[in-house]
Amino acid sequence: MKQKSVALVGDQAVAHAVRQSNVDLIAAYPITPQTIIVETLNEFLSNGELSARYINVESEHSALSAVIGGSLAGGRTFTATASQGLGLMQEVLYVASGLRCPIIMAVTTRAMSAPINIHADHSDVMGSRDAGWMQIFCENVQEAYDLTLMAFRLAERDDVLLPIMVNLDGFLISHTMEDLKILEDSVVSEYLPPRVASLKLDPERPMTFGSFALPDYYTEFKRQQVEGIENALRAAPEEWKRFEALSGRKYTVTRPHFMDGAEIALVSMGTSAGTARYAASKMREDGLKVGALSVRLFRPFPSEEVKKALVNVNVIVVMDRTVSFGAYGGPLFNEITPLLYGTNDSPTIANFIYGLGGRDVTWRMMVDATEIALKKKKTGEKIPKAQFLGVRE
Amino acid sequence: MRRKFLSSKQKLKGWKEMEMGGTISTPGSSVDFKVGEFRTIQRPVIDLSRCTKCYICWAECPEPCIYRKEDGFVEIDYDFCKGCGICAEDCPVKCIHMVPEAE
């Protein structure tokens, strides 16, 4: 399948994906580092390369509210935000998932204030992990393009019908120029034909959206949502397989590297997964059986795949790019640890908080983390409390 | 006679048969919801022997659940009457009385 080789920053790649996707409505409010997405989309709108409705809203709260309206009217909708912008959208996030709106939102992950920091950090998206949105973490610019396209298909499936966050690390992907391959417009148009919603706001066929549910009904609606998001565990690989046929690029819910026979595993998400693979390869040169596991699909969490990958690993280094204040460990640690409870040889699971506010994490720091984890294993401490990697005392 | 709670009278749906996300795809669905069951305090009773067929109660009922019959008199549909008492309040000859529901 013919593809074009281009060099773009992550934000531009997302904008191209949206341009090609037959989107109907975009409403967004600018916030660093997502600004290039909205700027590029506006360039496309003004030069005619994209014909969609664009609403210049006064805040992120309005942005999400507007696309919910558009989604309920049967449109394909997109928005983008980061950090405080996602924070401002908080109450509406739950409305979007509760109303089953297949909205695509690109989040250029950025640290939550205070103090103000505009750099890569997962605190914004982790703060919304229970809002009922699907969440995918990209590792590079190619993934930002590919996963945005696939997100539209995944969200709009009748067996899913839920909104989705496509997370790309702020500045590390959003503002980093990399080479990538872009599909032809006609190919994407066929892959993503205009949305046809079965239930929508329509004067010809009046319906009610956003009704009130008393205690005797609310639980059942939430049970429906659980069914939808868990269907995505099966639906995501199906959609990604369909994309593979067009692009030649394969995507799986987790990305294992040297995991076969690994005794030690480095688990991470986002851009640092690449660093983890490099660190694993370096440690292998020194004879340590280290593998790296990148979690691509975070919500729904691919429990079975992760458990299968880690069940025979003795020492697991789980890296979280955010703090879950007051919790024993970070979000990724909290997802993984219960899966390995009660397995035959309970592994040592060492949780490290790294990269906050865009702080660089080097492969050498990951080697240090592995050494700490190995020391814990020696002392028999199975699940030490999460510790910072690289904090100045 | 103790009034049973609403949910024990109307069969509740399971999550698989409910419409997703609280969508109600057919309009006018409130007709199936017998709000008369909310009525716990009092109900209106019309003394037809004194009724003058002025239809003020018919016009004022907020539901509306007072209907005009062929013989010219009115009747109250108790499946939807919430017992607000506006009909009794507005009747010019005071032939509508609010009777305690417990009776």
Short mmCIF file of C-alpha atoms in Angstrom, two decimals:
data_model
loop_
_atom_site.label_atom_id
_atom_site.label_comp_id
_atom_site.label_asym_id
_atom_site.label_seq_id
_atom_site.Cartn_x
_atom_site.Cartn_y
_atom_site.Cartn_z
CA MET A 1 0.00 0.00 0.00
CA LYS A 2 1.54 3.26 -1.11
CA GLN A 3 2.46 5.59 1.76
CA LYS A 4 4.15 8.96 1.90
CA SER A 5 7.35 9.43 3.92
CA VAL A 6 7.26 12.73 5.77
CA ALA A 7 8.96 14.41 8.71
CA LEU A 8 6.54 15.86 11.24
CA VAL A 9 6.29 16.67 14.90
CA GLY A 10 3.86 14.54 16.87
CA ASP A 11 1.19 17.23 17.04
CA GLN A 12 1.26 17.66 13.27
CA ALA A 13 0.99 13.90 12.80
CA VAL A 14 -2.16 13.85 14.94
CA ALA A 15 -3.57 16.75 12.95
CA HIS A 16 -2.96 14.91 9.69
CA ALA A 17 -4.72 11.84 11.01
CA VAL A 18 -7.69 13.97 12.01
CA ARG A 19 -7.67 15.74 8.65
CA GLN A 20 -7.97 12.43 6.84
CA SER A 21 -10.56 10.94 9.15
CA ASN A 22 -13.83 12.45 7.85
CA VAL A 23 -14.28 14.23 11.17
CA ASP A 24 -17.46 16.31 11.49
CA LEU A 25 -16.80 18.54 14.46
CA ILE A 26 -13.72 19.81 16.26
CA ALA A 27 -13.91 22.01 19.33
CA ALA A 28 -10.74 22.70 21.25
CA TYR A 29 -9.03 25.21 23.47
CA PRO A 30 -5.30 25.71 23.10
CA ILE A 31 -2.88 24.58 25.81
CA THR A 32 0.81 23.83 25.57
CA PRO A 33 1.93 21.35 24.25
CA GLN A 34 -1.19 20.55 22.22
CA THR A 35 -1.30 23.92 20.48
CA ILE A 36 0.29 22.71 17.26
CA ILE A 37 -2.57 20.21 16.82
CA VAL A 38 -5.21 22.94 16.81
CA GLU A 39 -3.05 25.37 14.83
CA THR A 40 -2.40 22.79 12.13
CA LEU A 41 -6.06 21.79 12.00
CA ASN A 42 -7.00 25.44 11.55
CA GLU A 43 -4.48 25.75 8.71
CA PHE A 44 -6.14 22.78 7.03
CA LEU A 45 -9.56 24.31 7.54
CA SER A 46 -8.57 27.66 6.09
CA ASN A 47 -6.83 26.22 3.04
CA GLY A 48 -9.68 23.82 2.34
CA GLU A 49 -7.80 20.58 3.00
CA LEU A 50 -10.26 19.83 5.78
CA SER A 51 -13.95 20.52 5.77
CA ALA A 52 -15.35 20.12 9.24
CA ARG A 53 -17.16 22.34 11.71
CA TYR A 54 -14.71 24.02 14.08
CA ILE A 55 -15.97 25.78 17.19
CA ASN A 56 -13.59 28.15 18.94
CA VAL A 57 -14.68 27.58 22.51
CA GLU A 58 -13.82 29.58 25.61
CA SER A 59 -12.49 26.70 27.73
CA GLU A 60 -11.79 23.00 27.74
CA HIS A 61 -14.98 22.40 29.69
CA SER A 62 -16.86 23.92 26.77
CA ALA A 63 -14.73 22.05 24.25
CA LEU A 64 -15.74 18.68 25.59
CA SER A 65 -19.33 19.78 26.09
CA ALA A 66 -19.50 20.92 22.48
CA VAL A 67 -18.14 17.67 21.09
CA ILE A 68 -20.54 15.68 23.25
CA GLY A 69 -23.36 17.59 21.59
CA GLY A 70 -21.85 16.93 18.17
CA SER A 71 -21.35 13.28 18.96
CA LEU A 72 -24.94 12.90 20.11
CA ALA A 73 -26.04 14.52 16.86
CA GLY A 74 -24.33 11.61 15.13
CA GLY A 75 -21.08 13.29 14.21
CA ARG A 76 -17.49 12.12 14.36
CA THR A 77 -15.79 14.42 16.83
CA PHE A 78 -12.31 15.35 18.00
CA THR A 79 -10.75 17.47 20.67
CA ALA A 80 -7.31 17.78 22.24
CA THR A 81 -5.94 18.97 25.54
CA ALA A 82 -3.35 18.46 28.27
CA SER A 83 -2.76 18.95 31.98
CA GLN A 84 -4.97 21.65 33.49
CA GLY A 85 -7.15 21.58 30.39
CA LEU A 86 -7.94 17.94 31.04
CA GLY A 87 -8.46 18.91 34.64
CA LEU A 88 -10.98 21.53 33.65
CA MET A 89 -12.85 18.92 31.59
CA GLN A 90 -13.11 16.55 34.55
CA GLU A 91 -16.82 16.63 35.22
CA VAL A 92 -17.66 16.38 31.55
CA LEU A 93 -15.38 13.36 31.02
CA TYR A 94 -17.81 11.23 33.00
CA VAL A 95 -20.73 12.62 31.00
CA ALA A 96 -19.04 11.69 27.71
CA SER A 97 -18.48 8.11 28.74
CA GLY A 98 -21.84 7.78 30.46
CA LEU A 99 -23.64 9.00 27.35
CA ARG A 100 -21.56 6.60 25.23
CA CYS A 101 -20.10 9.24 22.93
CA PRO A 102 -17.23 7.92 20.77
CA ILE A 103 -15.15 11.08 21.06
CA ILE A 104 -11.44 11.02 20.18
CA MET A 105 -9.25 13.21 22.35
CA ALA A 106 -5.53 13.61 21.87
CA VAL A 107 -3.80 14.33 25.16
CA THR A 108 -0.24 15.62 24.99
CA THR A 109 0.60 14.37 28.46
CA ARG A 110 1.78 17.17 30.68
CA ALA A 111 2.37 17.60 34.39
CA MET A 112 -0.46 18.95 36.50
CA SER A 113 0.16 22.26 38.26
CA ALA A 114 1.07 23.34 40.88
CA PRO A 115 3.81 24.25 40.45
CA ILE A 116 3.29 25.10 36.78
CA ASN A 117 5.16 22.76 34.48
CA ILE A 118 4.51 22.23 30.81
CA HIS A 119 6.56 19.10 30.28
CA ALA A 120 5.88 15.39 29.86
CA ASP A 121 4.34 13.64 32.84
CA HIS A 122 1.41 11.25 33.15
CA SER A 123 -0.31 12.96 36.08
CA ASP A 124 -2.97 14.49 33.85
CA VAL A 125 -4.21 11.31 32.21
CA MET A 126 -3.76 9.18 35.31
CA GLY A 127 -6.00 11.55 37.19
CA SER A 128 -8.76 10.56 34.77
CA ARG A 129 -8.21 6.84 34.70
CA ASP A 130 -11.56 6.06 36.26
CA ALA A 131 -13.62 8.34 34.04
CA GLY A 132 -14.65 5.52 31.71
CA TRP A 133 -12.48 6.62 28.79
CA MET A 134 -10.25 4.20 26.91
CA GLN A 135 -6.59 5.21 27.03
CA ILE A 136 -3.73 4.43 24.66
CA PHE A 137 -0.11 5.49 25.13
CA CYS A 138 1.98 6.30 22.04
CA GLU A 139 5.74 5.87 21.98
CA ASN A 140 6.67 8.00 18.97
CA VAL A 141 5.35 10.18 16.15
CA GLN A 142 4.42 7.26 13.88
CA GLU A 143 2.30 5.81 16.69
CA ALA A 144 0.68 9.19 17.31
CA TYR A 145 -0.53 9.18 13.70
CA ASP A 146 -1.46 5.48 13.50
CA LEU A 147 -3.15 5.20 16.89
CA THR A 148 -5.23 8.35 16.31
CA LEU A 149 -6.64 6.83 13.11
CA MET A 150 -7.34 3.53 14.80
CA ALA A 151 -8.92 5.28 17.78
CA PHE A 152 -11.80 6.52 15.64
CA ARG A 153 -12.66 3.00 14.51
CA LEU A 154 -12.31 1.49 17.95
CA ALA A 155 -14.45 4.08 19.71
CA GLU A 156 -17.29 4.00 17.20
CA ARG A 157 -17.81 0.24 17.25
CA ASP A 158 -21.29 -0.71 18.42
CA ASP A 159 -19.85 -3.13 20.96
CA VAL A 160 -17.67 -0.39 22.46
CA LEU A 161 -19.17 3.11 21.86
CA LEU A 162 -16.92 4.88 24.35
CA PRO A 163 -14.64 7.92 24.19
CA ILE A 164 -10.89 7.45 23.95
CA MET A 165 -7.75 9.37 24.93
CA VAL A 166 -4.77 9.02 22.64
CA ASN A 167 -1.84 9.99 24.85
CA LEU A 168 1.38 11.36 23.41
CA ASP A 169 4.11 12.61 25.74
CA GLY A 170 4.29 16.37 25.82
CA PHE A 171 7.24 17.80 23.88
CA LEU A 172 8.85 14.37 23.69
CA ILE A 173 6.42 13.39 20.95
CA SER A 174 4.29 16.48 20.44
CA HIS A 175 7.20 18.76 19.49
CA THR A 176 9.74 16.19 18.33
CA MET A 177 10.22 15.83 14.63
CA GLU A 178 10.52 12.28 13.40
CA ASP A 179 10.12 10.60 10.08
CA LEU A 180 6.92 8.66 9.59
CA LYS A 181 4.76 7.17 6.89
CA ILE A 182 1.37 8.65 6.14
CA LEU A 183 -1.37 6.74 4.34
CA GLU A 184 -3.02 8.22 1.28
CA ASP A 185 -6.15 10.28 1.86
CA SER A 186 -8.29 7.88 -0.19
CA VAL A 187 -7.07 4.88 1.78
CA VAL A 188 -7.95 6.51 5.08
CA SER A 189 -11.29 7.67 3.69
CA GLU A 190 -12.15 4.08 2.93
CA TYR A 191 -10.89 2.90 6.31
CA LEU A 192 -12.83 5.66 8.07
CA PRO A 193 -16.00 6.36 6.08
CA PRO A 194 -18.29 9.11 7.46
CA ARG A 195 -19.88 8.10 10.75
CA VAL A 196 -23.38 6.67 10.70
CA ALA A 197 -24.80 6.70 14.21
CA SER A 198 -27.85 4.56 14.91
CA LEU A 199 -29.13 6.60 17.84
CA LYS A 200 -28.73 10.35 17.50
CA LEU A 201 -30.45 13.71 17.98
CA ASP A 202 -32.70 14.01 14.98
CA PRO A 203 -35.77 16.21 14.56
CA GLU A 204 -37.32 13.52 12.36
CA ARG A 205 -37.00 10.93 15.10
CA PRO A 206 -37.07 12.57 18.54
CA MET A 207 -35.17 10.88 21.36
CA THR A 208 -34.00 11.68 24.84
CA PHE A 209 -30.29 11.72 25.68
CA GLY A 210 -28.99 12.44 29.15
CA SER A 211 -31.89 11.23 31.25
CA PHE A 212 -32.05 10.96 35.01
CA ALA A 213 -31.51 7.61 36.71
CA LEU A 214 -32.65 6.97 40.25
CA PRO A 215 -30.86 4.53 42.57
CA ASP A 216 -32.88 1.69 41.13
CA TYR A 217 -31.32 2.13 37.67
CA TYR A 218 -27.93 3.86 37.86
CA THR A 219 -25.97 0.70 38.65
CA GLU A 220 -27.20 -1.07 35.53
CA PHE A 221 -26.03 1.79 33.29
CA LYS A 222 -22.57 1.53 34.79
CA ARG A 223 -22.62 -2.23 34.22
CA GLN A 224 -23.29 -1.49 30.53
CA GLN A 225 -20.23 0.77 30.47
CA VAL A 226 -18.08 -1.98 31.97
CA GLU A 227 -19.24 -4.31 29.21
CA GLY A 228 -18.36 -1.72 26.57
CA ILE A 229 -14.87 -0.97 27.83
CA GLU A 230 -14.07 -4.63 28.38
CA ASN A 231 -15.21 -5.41 24.84
CA ALA A 232 -12.37 -3.12 23.77
CA LEU A 233 -9.89 -5.74 25.01
CA ARG A 234 -11.06 -7.89 22.13
CA ALA A 235 -11.96 -5.06 19.76
CA ALA A 236 -8.64 -3.18 19.86
CA PRO A 237 -6.54 -6.08 18.51
CA GLU A 238 -9.21 -6.65 15.82
CA GLU A 239 -9.07 -3.02 14.69
CA TRP A 240 -5.28 -2.98 14.85
CA LYS A 241 -5.12 -6.06 12.65
CA ARG A 242 -7.28 -4.31 10.08
CA PHE A 243 -4.87 -1.36 10.17
CA GLU A 244 -1.89 -3.66 9.77
CA ALA A 245 -3.28 -4.78 6.41
CA LEU A 246 -3.27 -1.15 5.22
CA SER A 247 -0.03 0.07 6.72
CA GLY A 248 2.15 -2.95 7.27
CA ARG A 249 2.62 -1.83 10.87
CA LYS A 250 1.66 -4.20 13.63
CA TYR A 251 0.26 -3.05 16.96
CA THR A 252 -0.49 -5.09 20.07
CA VAL A 253 -1.91 -4.12 23.46
CA THR A 254 1.54 -4.53 24.99
CA ARG A 255 4.93 -4.41 23.32
CA PRO A 256 7.33 -7.03 24.68
CA HIS A 257 11.08 -6.86 24.11
CA PHE A 258 13.35 -9.75 25.11
CA MET A 259 10.56 -10.98 27.37
CA ASP A 260 10.98 -14.64 26.46
CA GLY A 261 12.76 -16.29 29.36
CA ALA A 262 13.31 -12.92 31.05
CA GLU A 263 14.05 -13.05 34.77
CA ILE A 264 13.88 -9.29 35.17
CA ALA A 265 11.37 -7.00 33.47
CA LEU A 266 11.20 -3.22 33.04
CA VAL A 267 7.57 -2.15 32.66
CA SER A 268 6.72 1.34 31.44
CA MET A 269 4.43 3.38 29.19
CA GLY A 270 4.94 6.13 26.64
CA THR A 271 8.26 7.42 25.32
CA SER A 272 10.42 5.96 28.07
CA ALA A 273 9.47 2.48 26.86
CA GLY A 274 12.08 2.92 24.15
CA THR A 275 14.67 3.81 26.75
CA ALA A 276 13.64 0.74 28.73
CA ARG A 277 14.23 -1.46 25.68
CA TYR A 278 17.68 0.04 25.26
CA ALA A 279 18.44 -0.43 28.96
CA ALA A 280 17.28 -4.05 28.76
CA SER A 281 19.51 -4.69 25.74
CA LYS A 282 22.51 -3.15 27.52
CA MET A 283 21.92 -5.23 30.65
CA ARG A 284 21.62 -8.36 28.50
CA GLU A 285 25.15 -7.63 27.25
CA ASP A 286 26.24 -7.97 30.88
CA GLY A 287 24.54 -11.31 31.14
CA LEU A 288 21.39 -10.23 32.99
CA LYS A 289 18.22 -11.77 31.58
CA VAL A 290 16.33 -8.50 31.31
CA GLY A 291 13.30 -7.82 29.17
CA ALA A 292 11.17 -4.71 28.68
CA LEU A 293 7.38 -4.55 28.51
CA SER A 294 5.61 -1.48 27.21
CA VAL A 295 1.91 -1.18 28.01
CA ARG A 296 0.20 0.45 25.04
CA LEU A 297 -3.46 0.01 25.95
CA PHE A 298 -3.93 1.27 29.52
CA ARG A 299 -7.73 1.46 29.70
CA PRO A 300 -9.07 -1.13 29.55
CA PHE A 301 -6.03 -2.63 31.23
CA PRO A 302 -4.92 -5.78 29.39
CA SER A 303 -4.70 -7.83 32.55
CA GLU A 304 -4.41 -11.21 30.87
CA GLU A 305 -1.61 -10.23 28.52
CA VAL A 306 0.36 -8.46 31.23
CA LYS A 307 -0.07 -11.33 33.67
CA LYS A 308 1.03 -13.81 31.04
CA ALA A 309 4.09 -11.73 30.21
CA LEU A 310 5.12 -11.27 33.83
CA VAL A 311 4.04 -14.44 35.61
CA ASN A 312 7.42 -16.15 35.28
CA VAL A 313 9.51 -13.04 35.90
CA ASN A 314 11.28 -12.88 39.29
CA VAL A 315 12.06 -9.19 39.51
CA ILE A 316 9.68 -6.63 38.04
CA VAL A 317 10.66 -2.97 37.83
CA VAL A 318 7.47 -0.95 37.34
CA MET A 319 8.02 2.64 36.29
CA ASP A 320 5.36 5.26 36.84
CA ARG A 321 5.59 8.72 35.36
CA THR A 322 3.31 10.15 38.03
CA VAL A 323 2.72 9.99 41.75
CA SER A 324 -0.45 8.62 43.23
CA PHE A 325 -0.23 10.70 46.39
CA GLY A 326 -0.86 8.75 49.54
CA ALA A 327 -0.96 5.41 47.74
CA TYR A 328 1.57 2.66 48.29
CA GLY A 329 2.60 2.77 44.65
CA GLY A 330 1.90 4.49 41.36
CA PRO A 331 -0.98 3.75 38.96
CA LEU A 332 0.84 1.19 36.82
CA PHE A 333 2.10 -0.58 39.93
CA ASN A 334 -1.44 -0.66 41.31
CA GLU A 335 -2.71 -2.27 38.08
CA ILE A 336 0.03 -4.89 37.87
CA THR A 337 0.57 -6.03 41.44
CA PRO A 338 -2.86 -7.63 42.06
CA LEU A 339 -2.47 -9.65 38.88
CA LEU A 340 0.53 -11.43 40.34
CA TYR A 341 -1.00 -12.03 43.75
CA GLY A 342 -1.05 -15.66 44.66
CA THR A 343 1.09 -16.81 41.73
CA ASN A 344 3.51 -19.58 42.49
CA ASP A 345 6.73 -17.70 43.11
CA SER A 346 5.57 -14.24 44.10
CA PRO A 347 7.96 -11.91 42.33
CA THR A 348 9.70 -8.84 43.67
CA ILE A 349 7.83 -5.84 42.30
CA ALA A 350 9.77 -2.61 42.73
CA ASN A 351 7.96 0.59 41.83
CA PHE A 352 9.86 3.69 40.74
CA ILE A 353 8.49 7.17 40.20
CA TYR A 354 10.40 8.85 37.40
CA GLY A 355 10.34 11.59 34.80
CA LEU A 356 8.01 13.95 36.64
CA GLY A 357 7.54 17.35 35.05
CA GLY A 358 9.51 16.27 32.00
CA ARG A 359 12.66 15.23 33.88
CA ASP A 360 14.80 13.07 31.65
CA VAL A 361 15.12 9.38 32.45
CA THR A 362 18.27 7.79 31.07
CA TRP A 363 18.97 4.14 30.42
CA ARG A 364 21.61 4.31 33.18
CA MET A 365 18.94 5.40 35.66
CA MET A 366 16.92 2.34 34.66
CA VAL A 367 19.98 0.18 35.29
CA ASP A 368 20.22 1.78 38.76
CA ALA A 369 16.55 0.98 39.35
CA THR A 370 17.15 -2.63 38.35
CA GLU A 371 20.07 -2.87 40.76
CA ILE A 372 17.92 -1.53 43.59
CA ALA A 373 15.22 -4.05 42.71
CA LEU A 374 17.73 -6.89 42.71
CA LYS A 375 18.96 -5.79 46.16
CA LYS A 376 15.35 -5.86 47.43
CA LYS A 377 14.97 -9.37 46.09
CA LYS A 378 18.07 -10.43 48.02
CA THR A 379 16.69 -9.07 51.29
CA GLY A 380 13.36 -10.78 50.62
CA GLU A 381 11.37 -7.54 50.42
CA LYS A 382 8.72 -8.53 47.85
CA ILE A 383 6.83 -5.27 47.39
CA PRO A 384 8.85 -2.33 48.62
CA LYS A 385 7.11 1.02 48.82
CA ALA A 386 7.35 3.15 45.66
CA GLN A 387 10.47 5.28 45.56
CA PHE A 388 11.60 8.20 43.45
CA LEU A 389 14.17 7.56 40.78
CA GLY A 390 16.52 10.50 40.60
CA VAL A 391 15.23 12.86 43.28
CA ARG A 392 17.74 15.17 44.94
CA GLU A 393 17.59 14.62 48.68
CA MET B 1 -53.45 -0.04 53.88
CA ARG B 2 -49.69 0.46 53.52
CA ARG B 3 -48.67 1.89 50.20
CA LYS B 4 -46.00 -0.26 48.50
CA PHE B 5 -42.91 1.47 47.12
CA LEU B 6 -42.94 2.16 43.38
CA SER B 7 -40.28 -0.34 42.36
CA SER B 8 -42.14 -3.25 43.83
CA LYS B 9 -45.09 -2.48 41.59
CA GLN B 10 -43.31 -1.90 38.26
CA LYS B 11 -40.92 -4.57 36.98
CA LEU B 12 -37.35 -3.21 36.72
CA LYS B 13 -35.24 -3.98 33.64
CA GLY B 14 -31.83 -5.69 33.68
CA TRP B 15 -28.73 -4.01 32.21
CA LYS B 16 -28.85 -6.03 29.01
CA GLU B 17 -32.36 -4.95 28.09
CA MET B 18 -31.95 -1.29 29.02
CA GLU B 19 -31.09 1.24 26.35
CA MET B 20 -27.45 2.30 26.51
CA GLY B 21 -26.41 5.38 28.40
CA GLY B 22 -29.92 6.24 29.48
CA THR B 23 -31.03 7.01 25.94
CA ILE B 24 -34.78 6.88 25.45
CA SER B 25 -35.28 6.32 21.77
CA THR B 26 -39.07 6.48 21.61
CA PRO B 27 -40.77 9.76 22.45
CA GLY B 28 -43.72 10.07 24.81
CA SER B 29 -42.42 7.28 27.01
CA SER B 30 -43.64 8.90 30.20
CA VAL B 31 -47.13 7.62 29.37
CA ASP B 32 -45.99 4.16 30.49
CA PHE B 33 -44.79 5.49 33.82
CA LYS B 34 -47.73 5.47 36.22
CA VAL B 35 -46.89 8.52 38.30
CA GLY B 36 -50.13 8.08 40.21
CA GLU B 37 -48.18 5.75 42.43
CA PHE B 38 -46.35 8.77 43.91
CA ARG B 39 -49.68 9.82 45.43
CA THR B 40 -49.35 9.13 49.12
CA ILE B 41 -51.35 11.77 50.92
CA GLN B 42 -54.70 12.48 49.33
CA ARG B 43 -56.80 11.90 46.23
CA PRO B 44 -59.57 14.05 44.68
CA VAL B 45 -63.13 12.72 44.67
CA ILE B 46 -65.78 14.49 42.59
CA ASP B 47 -69.41 14.71 43.77
CA LEU B 48 -71.01 14.49 40.34
CA SER B 49 -74.46 15.39 41.71
CA ARG B 50 -73.23 18.94 42.31
CA CYS B 51 -70.88 19.27 39.30
CA THR B 52 -71.90 22.08 36.89
CA LYS B 53 -69.64 20.90 34.02
CA CYS B 54 -67.74 24.18 34.01
CA TYR B 55 -64.52 22.24 33.10
CA ILE B 56 -62.30 24.44 35.22
CA CYS B 57 -60.82 21.32 36.87
CA TRP B 58 -60.23 19.80 33.42
CA ALA B 59 -58.40 22.94 32.28
CA GLU B 60 -56.37 23.46 35.47
CA CYS B 61 -55.09 19.93 36.10
CA PRO B 62 -51.30 20.16 35.57
CA GLU B 63 -50.78 16.53 34.57
CA PRO B 64 -53.38 16.65 32.89
CA CYS B 65 -55.31 13.62 34.12
CA ILE B 66 -58.91 14.85 34.13
CA TYR B 67 -60.82 13.85 31.02
CA ARG B 68 -64.19 14.87 29.61
CA LYS B 69 -66.56 11.97 29.09
CA GLU B 70 -69.24 11.62 26.43
CA ASP B 71 -71.97 12.36 28.93
CA GLY B 72 -70.40 15.72 29.59
CA PHE B 73 -69.09 14.95 33.07
CA VAL B 74 -65.39 14.65 33.91
CA GLU B 75 -63.44 11.71 35.27
CA ILE B 76 -60.06 11.53 36.97
CA ASP B 77 -57.43 9.02 35.82
CA TYR B 78 -55.95 7.94 39.16
CA ASP B 79 -53.03 6.18 37.43
CA PHE B 80 -51.59 9.63 36.77
CA CYS B 81 -53.13 11.82 39.48
CA LYS B 82 -50.47 12.98 41.96
CA GLY B 83 -52.95 14.43 44.43
CA CYS B 84 -51.86 18.05 44.14
CA GLY B 85 -55.35 19.34 44.94
CA ILE B 86 -55.52 22.09 42.31
CA CYS B 87 -58.83 20.73 40.99
CA ALA B 88 -60.42 20.87 44.46
CA GLU B 89 -58.96 24.32 45.06
CA ASP B 90 -60.34 25.77 41.80
CA CYS B 91 -63.78 24.15 41.65
CA PRO B 92 -66.26 27.05 41.87
CA VAL B 93 -68.99 24.95 43.51
CA LYS B 94 -66.55 23.02 45.70
CA CYS B 95 -67.82 19.61 44.60
CA ILE B 96 -64.32 18.12 44.60
CA HIS B 97 -62.96 16.97 47.93
CA MET B 98 -59.46 15.78 48.79
CA VAL B 99 -59.85 12.51 50.63
CA PRO B 100 -56.93 10.94 52.55
CA GLU B 101 -55.30 8.24 50.43
CA ALA B 102 -55.14 5.90 53.36
CA GLU B 103 -58.92 5.36 53.20
#
